[in-house]
Amino acid sequence: MSNERDSKAAAGGWAALVAVGRALRREGTLTAGRALLHTNQPDGFDCPGCAWPDPRHTSSFEFCENGAKAVAWEATDRTIDAAFFARHTVSELRQQSDHWLEAQGRLTQPLRYNRASDRYEPIAWDEAFALIASQLRALPSPDAAAFYTSGRTSNEAAFLYQLMIREFGTNNMPDCSNLCHEASSIGLPQSIGVGKGTVTLADFDCTGAVFSFGHNPGTNHPRMLATLQAVARRGKPIVVFNPMRERGLERFRSPKEPAAMLTGASTELATHYFQPRIGSDPLVLQGLMKRLLELDREAGGQLLDHEFITTHTNGYALLREQLESLDWPALCSGSGLSMDEFTTAAEVYLGADSVIAAYGMGITQHRHGTGNVQQIANLLLLGGHIGRPGAGICPVRGHSNVQGDRTMGINERPPADFLDRLEQATGIRAPRESGCTVVECIERMLAGQIRVLISMGGNFAVAAPDPEATHAALGRLDLLVGIHTKLNRSHLLHRGESLILPCLARSDRDVQAGGEQFVTVEDSMSMVHASRGFRKPVSPQLLSEPAIVAGIAQALLPGSPLRWAWLVEDYDRIRELIAEVVPGFGQFNERVRSPGGFHLRNAAAHREWQTVTGRACFIPFAGSLEQAPAAYPLRLTTVRSHDQYNTTIYGHDDRYRGIRGRRDVLFISARDLETLGLAAGTRVDVIAAAGGRERRLPGLELVEYAIAPGSLAAYYPEAMPLISLEAHDPTSRTPAYKSTWVRLTPSASADLAPAGP
Ligand SMILES: Nc1nc2c(c(=O)[nH]1)N[C@H]1C(S)=C(S)[C@@H](COP(=O)(O)OP(=O)(O)OC[C@H]3O[C@@H](n4cnc5c(=O)[nH]c(N)nc54)[C@H](O)[C@@H]3O)O[C@H]1N2
Ligand SMILES: Nc1nc2c(c(=O)[nH]1)N[C@H]1C(S)=C(S)[C@@H](COP(=O)(O)OP(=O)(O)OC[C@H]3O[C@@H](n4cnc5c(=O)[nH]c(N)nc54)[C@H](O)[C@@H]3O)O[C@H]1N2
Ligand SMILES: [Mo]
């Protein structure tokens, strides 16, 4: 039985509707309001908010509070034009907050930086393309350029972009995935042969239990709350492992249910909420698996799926050996969980006939991110919970098309067979050497090896770790190009040439020579569907992302075997190429026109293991966990507030965590406050020993919070100066944004606080 009860504190509810109204008022109600009605509809556009799938794309209000904020922010009536840039020098703009920069509105025309005036000034599109082409051609090698992608880019734009980059001659395609789920993309293929999630929404409809690790759906994928609510209402357990108490994992009231809204009834979500220490997930997962093995042995081997283990996997003996060698006191003290808690979690797992494990950035953004992901796969394999109904692994993706961009070949380490097919279908020659991830890209920019950076969306300067290193790296470039919808810090840190190229957004109508176009995206569960903008572009000078790629390609690659302009006249032509190159996209144009789109087959979900051994692999955790350096006993994680989208700061509240009008806070447990002799409300400096020296973040205010002892949390990106470039997972190069060893000291002066709203 799901436990309905009255609670003002549930996630969702009236406060969510009020927040939607506020976002709409702020951005100009009419267009943004109309945009909402088109969001995630069968003939509408895909919400740029998150990658959680939609149930059949049929309900009339398939958006959520944070989706509404994302749409309102994008479909705003505010614009910035040449007059704006004439008023502000780049030096002045650099002094503004990230919030202010984006809040000025949509970009409206291509711009080029003029060093003499320290201003961006209008440039014609053709001149911009010619400038890019001449700078790229002047490089000593194509590998002296890098091409960043953020995950809002459509399949069509991403496919053309990687095609142009490869024809030019490099695989330097760092992308936001490198900062996000790269540990899944690297770790899961080794475990189960596929780097994507194996479940669909239908699996949630019949699952026996959901295990959630390190993600915050109430804020970051709110449409998942309805999915979890349905699980809870079927009386199935939801087991959470998260150092912080997150409201959205505890209770939910759906704004789509009038009766619940009126009576205030909400649904309890998590049946079990465990709060391990930050960074202790390997111990949590190993402890849980060790307990499973113990209970299974006590029951005469009846509890785990030994038949599955024997017929479908290898590595079990090695895993068992490792788990047996671990001792309980170390697992408990390291994770902060008690033996009873491990037993309870193991019993829930064993009591469920099918288990889904969902996880997010709390798992991937660690030095051992890949190992974490593989322990989750191990956990599922023990019970045979991959490749049958109601069971599987669910990496909750970030950006709405980050998964699709990878499918389309935005990949610095492309598989050889992808390149073979690409060459065959297009007549280009694709380079075979691996390119760079974001972290490697910054290293090479610092070393002067990468001289040009082109960004398709995103905010490289603020999303990447170590602002000192990243900003210095951007300052060394000969040319920086940003293809963006809004102004952000990445446009302001260059010392060489810089161009801003404004593009259409998801909600904008896209008309090419062949008429009105739609694009396609792939969600977290491998559903590919169409997205059609409806809004009149804010300026006639905006080009679509595919058109911008084609413009650069035509200037850069005069002898190209491809007819770039012809391809973008009608995106069906791009999709025909995709159908030839990308597995699973046969008859793309027909299939994507059926309502709701189509599902990409996932081999692991059918127990076909595309691993080296042809079986699913148990991969024991390799290496040891980092110990706290002397004098830096606390561990800091960085999280998103409820009022932000990555580097886009919509507002300064974090409603579910009780924060209003500010972001300069440090979440700390009551126990640590007591141990440190500090009171909530005190301002402290956070000091990290990172990259061989001390880094200091001054003036955060302590907020007492239900967070595991020894663990601290601050907001991303404010806490970024504490994170060094060296702090990353050596396997996937994902930055360790979620675990920095720190100490605290009371701030000498309160006015060191970072700027408020
Ligand atoms: N509204 C909104 N939606 C978004 C985004 C946004 O910024 N705003 N961003 C999008 C993107 S790109 C992404 S990747 C996703 C991100 O979605 P999430 O993965 O939910 O991202 P975070 O806010 O980083 O939250 C991480 C969660 O992990 C927990 N955590 C922190 N450290 C640890 C740890 O060591 N172990 C464990 N087990 N848990 C830990 C935190 O308490 C927090 O609950 O959301 C996407 N959707
Ligand atoms: N400390 C810390 N750092 C982190 C994280 C963390 O948890 N902690 N999370 C990491 C994660 S998971 C991610 S994914 C990255 C995010 O990194 P990015 O993807 O680089 O950053 P965003 O903030 O999503 O990008 C915002 C910009 O995208 C542009 N934009 C918006 N829509 C469109 C569009 O449709 N087309 C184009 N061309 N441009 C558009 C706008 O100009 C806007 O300024 O940050 C990472 N950084
Ligand atoms: Mo992400």
PDB file of C-alpha atoms and ligand atoms in Angstrom, residues 48 73-74 102 106-107 148-154 175-181 361 364-365 398-399 402 455-465 482-491 501-507 545 548 637-640 645-648 714-720 723 735-738, ligand 2:
ATOM      1  CA  PRO A  48      14.992  21.196 -23.136  1.00  0.00           C
ATOM      2  CA  TRP A  73      14.048  30.930 -19.987  1.00  0.00           C
ATOM      3  CA  GLU A  74      14.553  29.889 -23.596  1.00  0.00           C
ATOM      4  CA  GLU A 102      21.938  35.073 -19.325  1.00  0.00           C
ATOM      5  CA  ARG A 106      18.377  35.871 -26.401  1.00  0.00           C
ATOM      6  CA  LEU A 107      21.273  36.667 -28.729  1.00  0.00           C
ATOM      7  CA  TYR A 148      32.785  21.116 -27.743  1.00  0.00           C
ATOM      8  CA  THR A 149      29.142  20.010 -27.669  1.00  0.00           C
ATOM      9  CA  SER A 150      26.520  20.428 -24.965  1.00  0.00           C
ATOM     10  CA  GLY A 151      23.605  18.044 -24.749  1.00  0.00           C
ATOM     11  CA  ARG A 152      20.776  20.168 -26.125  1.00  0.00           C
ATOM     12  CA  THR A 153      22.044  19.794 -29.656  1.00  0.00           C
ATOM     13  CA  SER A 154      19.665  17.782 -31.847  1.00  0.00           C
ATOM     14  CA  ASP A 175      31.404  17.219 -24.755  1.00  0.00           C
ATOM     15  CA  CYS A 176      29.321  17.740 -21.664  1.00  0.00           C
ATOM     16  CA  SER A 177      29.023  13.966 -21.382  1.00  0.00           C
ATOM     17  CA  ASN A 178      32.691  14.006 -20.329  1.00  0.00           C
ATOM     18  CA  LEU A 179      31.549  15.991 -17.280  1.00  0.00           C
ATOM     19  CA  CYS A 180      28.470  13.947 -16.598  1.00  0.00           C
ATOM     20  CA  HIS A 181      27.775  10.263 -17.459  1.00  0.00           C
ATOM     21  CA  MET A 361      25.906  12.478 -10.637  1.00  0.00           C
ATOM     22  CA  THR A 364      29.645   9.290 -11.629  1.00  0.00           C
ATOM     23  CA  GLN A 365      31.455  12.478 -10.554  1.00  0.00           C
ATOM     24  CA  GLY A 398      21.337  15.033 -17.881  1.00  0.00           C
ATOM     25  CA  HIS A 399      20.714  17.197 -20.919  1.00  0.00           C
ATOM     26  CA  VAL A 402      23.082  14.181 -24.389  1.00  0.00           C
ATOM     27  CA  SER A 455      31.436  25.320 -28.811  1.00  0.00           C
ATOM     28  CA  MET A 456      28.065  24.056 -29.927  1.00  0.00           C
ATOM     29  CA  GLY A 457      26.106  25.235 -26.902  1.00  0.00           C
ATOM     30  CA  GLY A 458      27.064  24.877 -23.262  1.00  0.00           C
ATOM     31  CA  ASN A 459      29.201  27.036 -21.043  1.00  0.00           C
ATOM     32  CA  PHE A 460      32.692  25.588 -21.129  1.00  0.00           C
ATOM     33  CA  ALA A 461      34.220  28.299 -18.924  1.00  0.00           C
ATOM     34  CA  VAL A 462      31.859  27.653 -16.021  1.00  0.00           C
ATOM     35  CA  ALA A 463      30.964  23.956 -16.359  1.00  0.00           C
ATOM     36  CA  ALA A 464      34.535  22.674 -16.483  1.00  0.00           C
ATOM     37  CA  PRO A 465      36.507  22.231 -13.253  1.00  0.00           C
ATOM     38  CA  GLY A 482      30.423  30.098 -29.371  1.00  0.00           C
ATOM     39  CA  ILE A 483      27.263  28.857 -31.072  1.00  0.00           C
ATOM     40  CA  HIS A 484      24.717  29.816 -28.455  1.00  0.00           C
ATOM     41  CA  THR A 485      21.262  31.047 -27.604  1.00  0.00           C
ATOM     42  CA  LYS A 486      22.371  33.279 -24.727  1.00  0.00           C
ATOM     43  CA  LEU A 487      25.359  35.256 -23.577  1.00  0.00           C
ATOM     44  CA  ASN A 488      27.487  33.498 -20.959  1.00  0.00           C
ATOM     45  CA  ARG A 489      30.927  33.678 -19.368  1.00  0.00           C
ATOM     46  CA  SER A 490      32.468  31.507 -22.066  1.00  0.00           C
ATOM     47  CA  HIS A 491      32.199  34.518 -24.416  1.00  0.00           C
ATOM     48  CA  LEU A 501      27.026  32.877 -33.377  1.00  0.00           C
ATOM     49  CA  PRO A 502      23.359  33.002 -32.322  1.00  0.00           C
ATOM     50  CA  CYS A 503      21.212  29.974 -33.068  1.00  0.00           C
ATOM     51  CA  LEU A 504      17.631  28.799 -32.960  1.00  0.00           C
ATOM     52  CA  ALA A 505      16.492  27.011 -29.801  1.00  0.00           C
ATOM     53  CA  ARG A 506      14.261  23.954 -29.406  1.00  0.00           C
ATOM     54  CA  SER A 507      11.063  25.939 -29.190  1.00  0.00           C
ATOM     55  CA  GLU A 545      22.530  24.689 -35.597  1.00  0.00           C
ATOM     56  CA  ILE A 548      25.630  27.006 -38.966  1.00  0.00           C
ATOM     57  CA  THR A 637      30.166  17.689  -2.773  1.00  0.00           C
ATOM     58  CA  THR A 638      28.697  20.192  -5.259  1.00  0.00           C
ATOM     59  CA  VAL A 639      25.000  20.062  -6.134  1.00  0.00           C
ATOM     60  CA  ARG A 640      22.386  21.877  -8.188  1.00  0.00           C
ATOM     61  CA  TYR A 645      19.940  24.599 -14.961  1.00  0.00           C
ATOM     62  CA  ASN A 646      23.618  23.737 -14.778  1.00  0.00           C
ATOM     63  CA  THR A 647      25.421  27.046 -15.282  1.00  0.00           C
ATOM     64  CA  THR A 648      22.137  28.857 -15.959  1.00  0.00           C
ATOM     65  CA  ALA A 714      27.764  23.626  -1.665  1.00  0.00           C
ATOM     66  CA  TYR A 715      26.337  24.788  -4.968  1.00  0.00           C
ATOM     67  CA  TYR A 716      27.786  24.190  -8.399  1.00  0.00           C
ATOM     68  CA  PRO A 717      29.279  26.347  -9.933  1.00  0.00           C
ATOM     69  CA  GLU A 718      30.122  28.590  -6.958  1.00  0.00           C
ATOM     70  CA  ALA A 719      32.297  25.923  -5.316  1.00  0.00           C
ATOM     71  CA  MET A 720      34.219  25.211  -8.517  1.00  0.00           C
ATOM     72  CA  ILE A 723      38.134  21.577  -7.648  1.00  0.00           C
ATOM     73  CA  PRO A 735      35.901  15.451 -12.974  1.00  0.00           C
ATOM     74  CA  ALA A 736      35.514  14.537  -9.304  1.00  0.00           C
ATOM     75  CA  TYR A 737      33.007  17.341  -8.708  1.00  0.00           C
ATOM     76  CA  LYS A 738      31.421  15.366  -5.913  1.00  0.00           C
TER      77      LYS A 738
HETATM   78  N1  LIG B   2      31.020  21.502  -9.740  1.00  0.00           N
HETATM   79  C1  LIG B   2      30.245  20.904 -10.652  1.00  0.00           C
HETATM   80  N2  LIG B   2      30.445  21.137 -11.969  1.00  0.00           N
HETATM   81  C2  LIG B   2      29.681  20.534 -12.883  1.00  0.00           C
HETATM   82  C3  LIG B   2      28.649  19.644 -12.499  1.00  0.00           C
HETATM   83  C4  LIG B   2      28.436  19.418 -11.102  1.00  0.00           C
HETATM   84  O1  LIG B   2      27.538  18.659 -10.675  1.00  0.00           O
HETATM   85  N3  LIG B   2      29.248  20.063 -10.225  1.00  0.00           N
HETATM   86  N4  LIG B   2      27.891  19.026 -13.468  1.00  0.00           N
HETATM   87  C5  LIG B   2      28.497  18.828 -14.785  1.00  0.00           C
HETATM   88  C6  LIG B   2      27.482  18.385 -15.757  1.00  0.00           C
HETATM   89  S1  LIG B   2      26.594  16.969 -15.338  1.00  0.00           S
HETATM   90  C7  LIG B   2      27.276  18.987 -16.951  1.00  0.00           C
HETATM   91  S2  LIG B   2      26.244  18.235 -18.106  1.00  0.00           S
HETATM   92  C8  LIG B   2      27.969  20.247 -17.294  1.00  0.00           C
HETATM   93  C9  LIG B   2      27.053  21.214 -18.081  1.00  0.00           C
HETATM   94  O2  LIG B   2      27.814  21.923 -18.919  1.00  0.00           O
HETATM   95  P1  LIG B   2      27.287  22.679 -20.254  1.00  0.00           P
HETATM   96  O3  LIG B   2      26.424  21.788 -21.032  1.00  0.00           O
HETATM   97  O4  LIG B   2      28.512  23.205 -20.912  1.00  0.00           O
HETATM   98  O5  LIG B   2      26.518  23.909 -19.650  1.00  0.00           O
HETATM   99  P2  LIG B   2      25.035  24.467 -19.636  1.00  0.00           P
HETATM  100  O6  LIG B   2      24.962  25.280 -18.399  1.00  0.00           O
HETATM  101  O7  LIG B   2      24.053  23.384 -19.766  1.00  0.00           O
HETATM  102  O8  LIG B   2      25.002  25.439 -20.923  1.00  0.00           O
HETATM  103  C10 LIG B   2      24.266  26.617 -20.881  1.00  0.00           C
HETATM  104  C11 LIG B   2      24.401  27.420 -22.161  1.00  0.00           C
HETATM  105  O9  LIG B   2      23.922  26.680 -23.270  1.00  0.00           O
HETATM  106  C12 LIG B   2      23.450  27.568 -24.277  1.00  0.00           C
HETATM  107  N5  LIG B   2      22.257  26.960 -24.872  1.00  0.00           N
HETATM  108  C13 LIG B   2      21.075  26.704 -24.281  1.00  0.00           C
HETATM  109  N6  LIG B   2      20.227  26.121 -25.160  1.00  0.00           N
HETATM  110  C14 LIG B   2      20.887  25.993 -26.331  1.00  0.00           C
HETATM  111  C15 LIG B   2      20.566  25.469 -27.608  1.00  0.00           C
HETATM  112  O10 LIG B   2      19.471  24.973 -27.852  1.00  0.00           O
HETATM  113  N7  LIG B   2      21.555  25.505 -28.561  1.00  0.00           N
HETATM  114  C16 LIG B   2      22.771  26.052 -28.334  1.00  0.00           C
HETATM  115  N8  LIG B   2      23.682  26.033 -29.309  1.00  0.00           N
HETATM  116  N9  LIG B   2      23.087  26.587 -27.144  1.00  0.00           N
HETATM  117  C17 LIG B   2      22.169  26.544 -26.153  1.00  0.00           C
HETATM  118  C18 LIG B   2      23.148  28.882 -23.621  1.00  0.00           C
HETATM  119  O11 LIG B   2      23.904  29.898 -24.268  1.00  0.00           O
HETATM  120  C19 LIG B   2      23.581  28.682 -22.158  1.00  0.00           C
HETATM  121  O12 LIG B   2      24.358  29.770 -21.710  1.00  0.00           O
HETATM  122  O13 LIG B   2      28.446  20.887 -16.087  1.00  0.00           O
HETATM  123  C20 LIG B   2      29.269  20.053 -15.300  1.00  0.00           C
HETATM  124  N10 LIG B   2      29.875  20.805 -14.209  1.00  0.00           N
END
